[in-house]
Amino acid sequence: MKLKDIQTELARLFDKAGEAGGIVVWHDPEGEFADALEELELPGVEVLEERENEVFGLKRGLNGNLAGRKVLLYRRRARKLEGDWLADVEVRSLQFSADYASIQLRELGCPDNADMRAALRARKAFLSRKTSLRRLAALRDGYETPQQLEVGIMAVVLGADAADGTSVLVSFLARPAEEAAEAVTALEAAGVLGSFGNAVTAWTGYAGDASDQAALRKHVLLTAFSRTAPAGALAGLDACVSADHAGLCHDVFAAWAARGRDDSGLEAAAREVESEVGLEGRLASASPFELSRAGVFPCVDAALLRKLFAAAASSGDGADELLEICSRRRGLTWAADFADCYRGVETAAHMLAFRRAHSEGMGALPAERVWNEYTGEWYRMDAWYRELHMSFQSALRSADYGLDEDFRSLCAAIEKLYKGWFLRQVNDRWCNAAADDLAAKGSVADVPRQRDLYLNVVGPTARAKKRAWVIVSDALRYEVASELACVLERETNGSCELGSAQAALPSVTKCGMSAVLPAGTYALAPRAEGKGFRVLLDGEEAVGCAGRQAAIRRAHPQGVAVAYDDFMGEMGRAERKELVAGADVVYVFHNAIDALGDKRPTERKVFQGCADAVAELAAAVKLVVREFGASDVCITADHGFLYTDQPLEEAEHASVTDVTGEVVEAGRRYVVARAGAESELFLRAALPGADGLVGFFPRECVRIRMAGGGENYVHGGVSIQEMCVPVLRFSNHRAGSKGYVEAAPATISLVSTLEVISNSLFTLEFLQDEPVGGKVLPRAYDVFVADAAHAPVSDVVRVVAESASPEARERTTGASFGLRAGFQPASDAMYLLLAKDAQTGQATVLRELRIQIAFAAPVDFGW
């Protein structure tokens, strides 16, 4: 060591001693640096040298008043307190040596003793490389024992991010097989392969060849699984499991999963092991409750989902349990792989819960009450049915373990609930309540009419010297508009008010698109040539964008009608501005849902069309706000639709011949006939116009049999799903302005009344404080018990707050935790239950806790 470096290190030590002074003892057993004493330049430092026959005087002087003095004591001996006259001085002094081993000990933060020096000598070749020494020093603050040093060297060789058992094991297990073989060679070259084997045994209980990565993976994963495995699931696999080491093995699994399952080889390893031991078959007798608490292997989710699908399909009274289990699985390692399946079970459970809540049926109500019930709550059944089938279609592309067939059986069971009970009940009540009004005047009293949209919404906006923006989306059903409202509130600064109106009859495009336009008169008239009827606004048809614009300009000379595809896709910003310059009314006509549903080859994709419509309409609203500064936008539809997924039975069909008289036009859900026509089966409705046309409509979900086209997706009728069109009013708000509400994530709180943790495995209940929707955003939280420094001392469990349910019990979820292996709580310490926002990293303290566990003797990992 150079003199300059010696002076620098000694100066650092005296600075560490501070102004109060102190003693630094320099050990130099070989006397290599005796001549350098006189050359030292250490201002303010007294340099003393131990000499033979002067020890007593030296001891007396060093035990005197040293306040403010800095003393360097040079000794030609190694530090050994036994039999040393100056042992008391040594104990209260800082130590210094200038030999290479001493330098290494200081750099690594090791105590200077015979064991550590022997450990350094044993790894001299590895430590001779400065890069190895630097990497070793960076992994931890200090190495107290030779075993810790060995683990540190393993960590350097394997590229681990910490010098501990979990990091070392993950770094080895996560490698591809060929790289694992190379790692074994590197460990051997560093001289720690034997130590690695001993450490693996101490950490995991694995007694085999530690260089056999596949066997070690199997042992670690099965042992990790054993912590929460259903009873009997691992029978006969005792040689592959070490119950005493389940905690650390589970920590290894969690750290391995945190690296990313695909890149780290975890998924391939887990699937290989579960296949080798036939794990899914072993889980066949486990209950859903037992499986809901297990993890590690993806087949656990597969086994659980089979039981959940079967339970939901049985239409039993277990909706709450299904929702609780699905909620518990959110955020677990393999949850994303099975998200479509769990979503399907959840939506089915919501539908079952709705059925249970209305087990006495939907009693006879006035038409206005039926309408309000539908727009307030009942429409959710349509939304859940759509979500179920969207999840199923997605699962067909992603579901593994043959779960698509289980899902298909669930869909068949829910079809009976949705079509056989819900649609029949709702529309029986609606048709009965609305029949007299429809027959007398073609609309229902006390329910807003589509034909009044311009009068009530568009006209007043234009008269207030604001540009009125209206987006009319073909077949935008009420429940789809509800989803759109949530998206707009979540993704913009605006707010939404969702209202409704009854569509003009028949509920087909030519009627609905005309009904939303300004006009003094609205009438239906038979065509002079052939079959069919026309819709007349002030005596003129409004066909296509050109015809609709002509109708608008009779009231607003500068008004504009434009197709969505042209406005959003074909035009640039300058063209759009030129188009609407001077316009006080702009109608944008959009078609994503009906474009798919009205064609037989694509009708089964109509729910995807709904998802596309939500995305496209949200984009359109954002554009008119951004480019034109629009403060208000109205989104509505021409009509809704009925959709049932499975083929209709013979009894669900009717015929045009069920109407006697001259038929003008017919569709699958309506017949328009001349005055004098009659029908005993169909519901009758008056139609506007001087020609005396009358409408006839099948009840419930019945379709009129006719050639061509599809029949799963239909509209034109009087079901509430077809007639209820949304009137969604979006208002934009600038930040800080009146009405502005900033979006914020859903929060969670602890429900469990827990103050003391008394078991190493424990379960906690959490409440999502408010439903997701509008300005309340979904959010994931990593929840764990931490020490005062916020370092986890338990499993880190992902709790996902994404429920839109207004019911608090449906927003409550349980999560299972385990204290980390080797953790020994301090009896007088307070610990924190933290919820860390997975997006921002901000941690919130949910509860202060004590941990009081009567541990057995801790597992001696020995490393």
CSV table of N, CA, C and O in Angstrom, one decimal, residues 317-413:
chain,number,residue,atom,x,y,z
A,317,ASP,N,-77.3,-21.0,-5.5
A,317,ASP,CA,-77.4,-19.8,-4.7
A,317,ASP,C,-76.0,-19.4,-4.2
A,317,ASP,O,-75.9,-19.0,-3.0
A,318,GLY,N,-75.0,-19.5,-5.0
A,318,GLY,CA,-73.6,-19.3,-4.6
A,318,GLY,C,-73.0,-18.1,-5.3
A,318,GLY,O,-71.8,-18.0,-5.4
A,319,ALA,N,-73.8,-17.1,-5.7
A,319,ALA,CA,-73.2,-16.0,-6.4
A,319,ALA,C,-72.2,-15.2,-5.6
A,319,ALA,O,-71.2,-14.8,-6.1
A,320,ASP,N,-72.5,-15.0,-4.3
A,320,ASP,CA,-71.6,-14.2,-3.5
A,320,ASP,C,-70.3,-14.9,-3.3
A,320,ASP,O,-69.2,-14.3,-3.4
A,321,GLU,N,-70.3,-16.3,-3.2
A,321,GLU,CA,-69.1,-17.0,-3.0
A,321,GLU,C,-68.3,-17.0,-4.3
A,321,GLU,O,-67.0,-16.9,-4.3
A,322,LEU,N,-68.9,-17.0,-5.5
A,322,LEU,CA,-68.2,-17.0,-6.7
A,322,LEU,C,-67.5,-15.6,-6.9
A,322,LEU,O,-66.4,-15.5,-7.3
A,323,LEU,N,-68.2,-14.5,-6.5
A,323,LEU,CA,-67.6,-13.2,-6.6
A,323,LEU,C,-66.5,-13.1,-5.7
A,323,LEU,O,-65.4,-12.5,-6.0
A,324,GLU,N,-66.6,-13.6,-4.5
A,324,GLU,CA,-65.5,-13.5,-3.5
A,324,GLU,C,-64.3,-14.2,-4.0
A,324,GLU,O,-63.2,-13.7,-3.9
A,325,ILE,N,-64.5,-15.4,-4.5
A,325,ILE,CA,-63.3,-16.2,-5.0
A,325,ILE,C,-62.6,-15.5,-6.2
A,325,ILE,O,-61.4,-15.4,-6.2
A,326,CYS,N,-63.4,-15.0,-7.1
A,326,CYS,CA,-62.8,-14.3,-8.3
A,326,CYS,C,-62.1,-13.1,-7.8
A,326,CYS,O,-61.0,-12.8,-8.3
A,327,SER,N,-62.6,-12.4,-6.8
A,327,SER,CA,-61.9,-11.2,-6.3
A,327,SER,C,-60.6,-11.6,-5.6
A,327,SER,O,-59.6,-10.9,-5.8
A,328,ARG,N,-60.6,-12.7,-4.9
A,328,ARG,CA,-59.4,-13.2,-4.2
A,328,ARG,C,-58.3,-13.5,-5.2
A,328,ARG,O,-57.1,-13.3,-4.9
A,329,ARG,N,-58.6,-14.0,-6.4
A,329,ARG,CA,-57.6,-14.4,-7.3
A,329,ARG,C,-57.0,-13.3,-8.1
A,329,ARG,O,-56.0,-13.5,-8.7
A,330,ARG,N,-57.6,-12.1,-8.1
A,330,ARG,CA,-57.1,-11.0,-8.8
A,330,ARG,C,-55.7,-10.7,-8.3
A,330,ARG,O,-55.4,-10.6,-7.1
A,331,GLY,N,-54.8,-10.4,-9.2
A,331,GLY,CA,-53.5,-9.9,-8.8
A,331,GLY,C,-52.5,-11.1,-8.5
A,331,GLY,O,-51.3,-10.8,-8.3
A,332,LEU,N,-53.0,-12.3,-8.5
A,332,LEU,CA,-52.1,-13.4,-8.2
A,332,LEU,C,-51.3,-13.7,-9.5
A,332,LEU,O,-51.6,-13.2,-10.6
A,333,THR,N,-50.2,-14.6,-9.4
A,333,THR,CA,-49.2,-14.7,-10.4
A,333,THR,C,-49.8,-15.1,-11.8
A,333,THR,O,-49.5,-14.5,-12.8
A,334,TRP,N,-50.8,-16.0,-11.8
A,334,TRP,CA,-51.3,-16.5,-13.1
A,334,TRP,C,-52.6,-15.9,-13.5
A,334,TRP,O,-53.3,-16.3,-14.5
A,335,ALA,N,-53.1,-14.9,-12.7
A,335,ALA,CA,-54.4,-14.3,-12.9
A,335,ALA,C,-54.6,-13.8,-14.3
A,335,ALA,O,-55.7,-14.0,-14.9
A,336,ALA,N,-53.6,-13.1,-14.9
A,336,ALA,CA,-53.7,-12.5,-16.2
A,336,ALA,C,-54.0,-13.6,-17.2
A,336,ALA,O,-54.7,-13.3,-18.2
A,337,ASP,N,-53.4,-14.7,-17.1
A,337,ASP,CA,-53.6,-15.8,-18.1
A,337,ASP,C,-55.0,-16.3,-18.1
A,337,ASP,O,-55.5,-16.8,-19.1
A,338,PHE,N,-55.7,-16.2,-17.0
A,338,PHE,CA,-57.1,-16.7,-16.9
A,338,PHE,C,-58.1,-15.6,-16.7
A,338,PHE,O,-59.2,-15.8,-16.3
A,339,ALA,N,-57.7,-14.3,-17.1
A,339,ALA,CA,-58.5,-13.2,-16.8
A,339,ALA,C,-59.9,-13.3,-17.5
A,339,ALA,O,-60.9,-13.0,-16.9
A,340,ASP,N,-59.9,-13.8,-18.7
A,340,ASP,CA,-61.2,-13.9,-19.5
A,340,ASP,C,-62.1,-14.9,-18.8
A,340,ASP,O,-63.3,-14.7,-18.7
A,341,CYS,N,-61.5,-16.0,-18.3
A,341,CYS,CA,-62.4,-17.0,-17.6
A,341,CYS,C,-62.9,-16.5,-16.3
A,341,CYS,O,-64.1,-16.6,-16.0
A,342,TYR,N,-62.1,-15.8,-15.5
A,342,TYR,CA,-62.6,-15.3,-14.2
A,342,TYR,C,-63.6,-14.2,-14.5
A,342,TYR,O,-64.6,-14.1,-13.8
A,343,ARG,N,-63.4,-13.4,-15.5
A,343,ARG,CA,-64.4,-12.3,-15.9
A,343,ARG,C,-65.7,-13.0,-16.2
A,343,ARG,O,-66.8,-12.5,-15.9
A,344,GLY,N,-65.6,-14.1,-17.0
A,344,GLY,CA,-66.9,-14.8,-17.3
A,344,GLY,C,-67.6,-15.3,-16.1
A,344,GLY,O,-68.8,-15.2,-16.0
A,345,VAL,N,-66.9,-15.9,-15.1
A,345,VAL,CA,-67.5,-16.3,-13.9
A,345,VAL,C,-68.1,-15.2,-13.1
A,345,VAL,O,-69.3,-15.3,-12.6
A,346,GLU,N,-67.4,-14.1,-13.1
A,346,GLU,CA,-67.9,-12.9,-12.3
A,346,GLU,C,-69.2,-12.4,-13.0
A,346,GLU,O,-70.2,-12.1,-12.2
A,347,THR,N,-69.2,-12.2,-14.3
A,347,THR,CA,-70.4,-11.7,-14.9
A,347,THR,C,-71.6,-12.6,-14.7
A,347,THR,O,-72.7,-12.2,-14.5
A,348,ALA,N,-71.3,-14.0,-14.8
A,348,ALA,CA,-72.4,-14.9,-14.6
A,348,ALA,C,-72.9,-14.8,-13.2
A,348,ALA,O,-74.1,-14.9,-12.9
A,349,ALA,N,-72.0,-14.6,-12.2
A,349,ALA,CA,-72.4,-14.5,-10.8
A,349,ALA,C,-73.2,-13.2,-10.6
A,349,ALA,O,-74.2,-13.3,-9.8
A,350,HIS,N,-72.9,-12.2,-11.3
A,350,HIS,CA,-73.7,-10.9,-11.2
A,350,HIS,C,-75.1,-11.2,-11.7
A,350,HIS,O,-76.1,-10.8,-11.1
A,351,MET,N,-75.2,-12.0,-12.8
A,351,MET,CA,-76.5,-12.3,-13.3
A,351,MET,C,-77.3,-13.2,-12.4
A,351,MET,O,-78.5,-13.0,-12.2
A,352,LEU,N,-76.6,-14.1,-11.8
A,352,LEU,CA,-77.3,-15.0,-10.8
A,352,LEU,C,-77.8,-14.2,-9.6
A,352,LEU,O,-78.8,-14.5,-9.0
A,353,ALA,N,-76.9,-13.3,-9.1
A,353,ALA,CA,-77.3,-12.4,-8.0
A,353,ALA,C,-78.5,-11.6,-8.3
A,353,ALA,O,-79.4,-11.4,-7.5
A,354,PHE,N,-78.6,-11.1,-9.6
A,354,PHE,CA,-79.7,-10.3,-10.0
A,354,PHE,C,-81.0,-11.2,-10.0
A,354,PHE,O,-82.1,-10.8,-9.5
A,355,ARG,N,-80.9,-12.4,-10.5
A,355,ARG,CA,-82.0,-13.3,-10.5
A,355,ARG,C,-82.5,-13.6,-9.1
A,355,ARG,O,-83.7,-13.6,-8.8
A,356,ARG,N,-81.5,-13.8,-8.1
A,356,ARG,CA,-81.9,-14.0,-6.8
A,356,ARG,C,-82.6,-12.8,-6.2
A,356,ARG,O,-83.6,-13.0,-5.4
A,357,ALA,N,-82.1,-11.6,-6.5
A,357,ALA,CA,-82.8,-10.4,-5.9
A,357,ALA,C,-84.2,-10.2,-6.5
A,357,ALA,O,-85.0,-9.5,-5.8
A,358,HIS,N,-84.5,-10.8,-7.6
A,358,HIS,CA,-85.8,-10.7,-8.2
A,358,HIS,C,-86.5,-12.1,-8.3
A,358,HIS,O,-87.2,-12.4,-9.3
A,359,SER,N,-86.2,-12.9,-7.3
A,359,SER,CA,-86.7,-14.2,-7.3
A,359,SER,C,-88.2,-14.3,-7.3
A,359,SER,O,-88.8,-15.3,-7.7
A,360,GLU,N,-88.9,-13.3,-6.8
A,360,GLU,CA,-90.4,-13.3,-6.9
A,360,GLU,C,-90.9,-12.8,-8.2
A,360,GLU,O,-92.1,-12.6,-8.4
A,361,GLY,N,-90.0,-12.5,-9.1
A,361,GLY,CA,-90.4,-12.0,-10.5
A,361,GLY,C,-90.5,-10.5,-10.5
A,361,GLY,O,-90.3,-9.9,-9.4
A,362,MET,N,-90.7,-10.0,-11.6
A,362,MET,CA,-90.8,-8.5,-11.8
A,362,MET,C,-92.3,-8.2,-11.9
A,362,MET,O,-93.0,-8.5,-12.9
A,363,GLY,N,-92.9,-7.7,-10.8
A,363,GLY,CA,-94.3,-7.5,-10.7
A,363,GLY,C,-94.8,-6.5,-11.7
A,363,GLY,O,-94.1,-5.8,-12.4
A,364,ALA,N,-96.1,-6.5,-11.9
A,364,ALA,CA,-96.8,-5.6,-12.9
A,364,ALA,C,-96.6,-4.2,-12.4
A,364,ALA,O,-96.8,-3.8,-11.2
A,365,LEU,N,-96.1,-3.3,-13.3
A,365,LEU,CA,-95.8,-1.9,-13.0
A,365,LEU,C,-96.3,-1.0,-14.1
A,365,LEU,O,-96.4,-1.5,-15.2
A,366,PRO,N,-96.5,0.2,-13.8
A,366,PRO,CA,-96.8,1.2,-14.9
A,366,PRO,C,-95.6,1.2,-15.9
A,366,PRO,O,-94.5,1.0,-15.5
A,367,ALA,N,-95.9,1.6,-17.1
A,367,ALA,CA,-94.9,1.6,-18.1
A,367,ALA,C,-93.7,2.6,-17.7
A,367,ALA,O,-92.5,2.2,-17.9
A,368,GLU,N,-94.0,3.7,-17.2
A,368,GLU,CA,-93.0,4.6,-16.7
A,368,GLU,C,-92.1,4.0,-15.7
A,368,GLU,O,-90.8,4.2,-15.7
A,369,ARG,N,-92.6,3.2,-14.8
A,369,ARG,CA,-91.8,2.6,-13.7
A,369,ARG,C,-91.0,1.5,-14.3
A,369,ARG,O,-89.8,1.3,-13.9
A,370,VAL,N,-91.5,0.7,-15.3
A,370,VAL,CA,-90.7,-0.3,-15.9
A,370,VAL,C,-89.5,0.4,-16.6
A,370,VAL,O,-88.4,-0.1,-16.5
A,371,TRP,N,-89.8,1.5,-17.3
A,371,TRP,CA,-88.7,2.2,-18.0
A,371,TRP,C,-87.6,2.7,-17.0
A,371,TRP,O,-86.4,2.5,-17.3
A,372,ASN,N,-88.1,3.2,-15.9
A,372,ASN,CA,-87.1,3.8,-15.0
A,372,ASN,C,-86.3,2.6,-14.3
A,372,ASN,O,-85.1,2.8,-14.0
A,373,GLU,N,-87.0,1.5,-14.0
A,373,GLU,CA,-86.3,0.4,-13.5
A,373,GLU,C,-85.2,-0.1,-14.4
A,373,GLU,O,-84.1,-0.5,-14.0
A,374,TYR,N,-85.6,-0.2,-15.7
A,374,TYR,CA,-84.6,-0.6,-16.7
A,374,TYR,C,-83.4,0.3,-16.8
A,374,TYR,O,-82.3,-0.1,-16.8
A,375,THR,N,-83.7,1.6,-16.9
A,375,THR,CA,-82.5,2.5,-17.1
A,375,THR,C,-81.8,2.7,-15.8
A,375,THR,O,-80.7,3.3,-15.8
A,376,GLY,N,-82.4,2.3,-14.7
A,376,GLY,CA,-81.7,2.5,-13.4
A,376,GLY,C,-80.9,1.3,-13.0
A,376,GLY,O,-79.7,1.4,-12.5
A,377,GLU,N,-81.4,0.0,-13.3
A,377,GLU,CA,-80.7,-1.2,-12.8
A,377,GLU,C,-80.8,-2.3,-13.8
A,377,GLU,O,-79.8,-3.0,-14.1
A,378,TRP,N,-82.0,-2.5,-14.4
A,378,TRP,CA,-82.2,-3.8,-15.1
A,378,TRP,C,-81.3,-3.9,-16.4
A,378,TRP,O,-80.9,-5.0,-16.8
A,379,TYR,N,-80.9,-2.7,-16.9
A,379,TYR,CA,-80.1,-2.7,-18.1
A,379,TYR,C,-78.7,-3.4,-17.9
A,379,TYR,O,-78.1,-3.9,-18.8
A,380,ARG,N,-78.3,-3.5,-16.6
A,380,ARG,CA,-77.0,-4.2,-16.3
A,380,ARG,C,-77.0,-5.7,-16.8
A,380,ARG,O,-76.0,-6.2,-17.1
A,381,MET,N,-78.2,-6.3,-16.8
A,381,MET,CA,-78.2,-7.7,-17.3
A,381,MET,C,-77.8,-7.8,-18.7
A,381,MET,O,-77.1,-8.7,-19.1
A,382,ASP,N,-78.2,-6.8,-19.5
A,382,ASP,CA,-77.8,-6.7,-20.9
A,382,ASP,C,-76.3,-6.5,-21.0
A,382,ASP,O,-75.6,-7.1,-21.8
A,383,ALA,N,-75.8,-5.7,-20.1
A,383,ALA,CA,-74.3,-5.4,-20.1
A,383,ALA,C,-73.5,-6.6,-19.7
A,383,ALA,O,-72.5,-7.0,-20.3
A,384,TRP,N,-74.0,-7.3,-18.7
A,384,TRP,CA,-73.3,-8.5,-18.2
A,384,TRP,C,-73.4,-9.6,-19.3
A,384,TRP,O,-72.4,-10.3,-19.5
A,385,TYR,N,-74.5,-9.7,-19.9
A,385,TYR,CA,-74.6,-10.8,-21.0
A,385,TYR,C,-73.6,-10.5,-22.1
A,385,TYR,O,-72.9,-11.4,-22.6
A,386,ARG,N,-73.5,-9.2,-22.5
A,386,ARG,CA,-72.5,-8.8,-23.5
A,386,ARG,C,-71.1,-9.1,-23.0
A,386,ARG,O,-70.2,-9.6,-23.8
A,387,GLU,N,-70.8,-8.7,-21.8
A,387,GLU,CA,-69.4,-9.0,-21.2
A,387,GLU,C,-69.1,-10.4,-21.2
A,387,GLU,O,-68.0,-10.9,-21.4
A,388,LEU,N,-70.1,-11.3,-20.8
A,388,LEU,CA,-69.9,-12.7,-20.7
A,388,LEU,C,-69.5,-13.2,-22.1
A,388,LEU,O,-68.5,-14.0,-22.2
A,389,HIS,N,-70.1,-12.8,-23.1
A,389,HIS,CA,-69.8,-13.4,-24.5
A,389,HIS,C,-68.5,-12.8,-25.0
A,389,HIS,O,-67.8,-13.4,-25.8
A,390,MET,N,-68.2,-11.5,-24.7
A,390,MET,CA,-66.9,-10.9,-25.1
A,390,MET,C,-65.8,-11.7,-24.4
A,390,MET,O,-64.8,-12.0,-25.0
A,391,SER,N,-66.0,-12.1,-23.1
A,391,SER,CA,-65.0,-12.8,-22.4
A,391,SER,C,-64.8,-14.2,-23.0
A,391,SER,O,-63.7,-14.7,-23.1
A,392,PHE,N,-65.9,-14.8,-23.4
A,392,PHE,CA,-65.9,-16.2,-24.0
A,392,PHE,C,-65.2,-16.1,-25.3
A,392,PHE,O,-64.3,-17.0,-25.6
A,393,GLN,N,-65.5,-15.2,-26.1
A,393,GLN,CA,-64.8,-15.1,-27.4
A,393,GLN,C,-63.3,-14.9,-27.2
A,393,GLN,O,-62.5,-15.4,-28.0
A,394,SER,N,-62.9,-14.1,-26.3
A,394,SER,CA,-61.5,-13.9,-26.0
A,394,SER,C,-60.9,-15.1,-25.4
A,394,SER,O,-59.7,-15.5,-25.8
A,395,ALA,N,-61.6,-15.8,-24.6
A,395,ALA,CA,-61.1,-17.1,-24.0
A,395,ALA,C,-60.9,-18.1,-25.0
A,395,ALA,O,-60.0,-19.0,-24.9
A,396,LEU,N,-61.7,-18.1,-26.1
A,396,LEU,CA,-61.5,-19.1,-27.2
A,396,LEU,C,-60.1,-19.0,-27.8
A,396,LEU,O,-59.5,-19.9,-28.3
A,397,ARG,N,-59.5,-17.7,-27.8
A,397,ARG,CA,-58.2,-17.5,-28.3
A,397,ARG,C,-57.1,-17.7,-27.3
A,397,ARG,O,-56.0,-17.9,-27.7
A,398,SER,N,-57.4,-17.6,-26.0
A,398,SER,CA,-56.4,-17.6,-25.0
A,398,SER,C,-56.5,-18.7,-24.0
A,398,SER,O,-55.5,-19.1,-23.4
A,399,ALA,N,-57.6,-19.2,-23.7
A,399,ALA,CA,-57.8,-20.2,-22.6
A,399,ALA,C,-57.1,-21.5,-22.9
A,399,ALA,O,-57.1,-22.0,-24.0
A,400,ASP,N,-56.4,-22.0,-21.8
A,400,ASP,CA,-55.6,-23.2,-21.9
A,400,ASP,C,-56.3,-24.3,-21.0
A,400,ASP,O,-57.4,-24.0,-20.5
A,401,TYR,N,-55.8,-25.4,-21.0
A,401,TYR,CA,-56.3,-26.5,-20.2
A,401,TYR,C,-57.7,-27.0,-20.6
A,401,TYR,O,-58.4,-27.5,-19.8
A,402,GLY,N,-58.1,-26.7,-21.8
A,402,GLY,CA,-59.4,-27.1,-22.3
A,402,GLY,C,-60.5,-26.4,-21.6
A,402,GLY,O,-61.7,-26.8,-21.6
A,403,LEU,N,-60.3,-25.2,-21.0
A,403,LEU,CA,-61.3,-24.5,-20.3
A,403,LEU,C,-62.4,-23.9,-21.2
A,403,LEU,O,-63.5,-23.5,-20.7
A,404,ASP,N,-62.1,-23.8,-22.5
A,404,ASP,CA,-63.1,-23.2,-23.4
A,404,ASP,C,-64.4,-24.1,-23.4
A,404,ASP,O,-65.5,-23.5,-23.5
A,405,GLU,N,-64.3,-25.4,-23.2
A,405,GLU,CA,-65.5,-26.2,-23.2
A,405,GLU,C,-66.3,-26.0,-21.9
A,405,GLU,O,-67.5,-26.0,-21.9
A,406,ASP,N,-65.6,-25.8,-20.8
A,406,ASP,CA,-66.3,-25.5,-19.5
A,406,ASP,C,-67.0,-24.1,-19.6
A,406,ASP,O,-68.1,-24.0,-19.1
A,407,PHE,N,-66.3,-23.2,-20.2
A,407,PHE,CA,-66.9,-21.9,-20.4
A,407,PHE,C,-68.1,-21.9,-21.4
A,407,PHE,O,-69.1,-21.3,-21.1
A,408,ARG,N,-68.0,-22.8,-22.4
A,408,ARG,CA,-69.1,-22.9,-23.3
A,408,ARG,C,-70.4,-23.4,-22.6
A,408,ARG,O,-71.5,-23.0,-22.8
A,409,SER,N,-70.2,-24.4,-21.7
A,409,SER,CA,-71.3,-24.9,-20.9
A,409,SER,C,-71.9,-23.8,-20.0
A,409,SER,O,-73.1,-23.8,-19.9
A,410,LEU,N,-71.1,-23.0,-19.5
A,410,LEU,CA,-71.6,-21.9,-18.7
A,410,LEU,C,-72.5,-21.0,-19.5
A,410,LEU,O,-73.6,-20.5,-19.1
A,411,CYS,N,-72.0,-20.6,-20.7
A,411,CYS,CA,-72.7,-19.7,-21.6
A,411,CYS,C,-74.1,-20.3,-22.0
A,411,CYS,O,-75.1,-19.6,-22.0
A,412,ALA,N,-74.1,-21.6,-22.2
A,412,ALA,CA,-75.4,-22.3,-22.5
A,412,ALA,C,-76.4,-22.2,-21.3
A,412,ALA,O,-77.6,-21.9,-21.5
A,413,ALA,N,-75.9,-22.3,-20.1
A,413,ALA,CA,-76.7,-22.2,-18.9
A,413,ALA,C,-77.2,-20.8,-18.7
A,413,ALA,O,-78.4,-20.5,-18.4
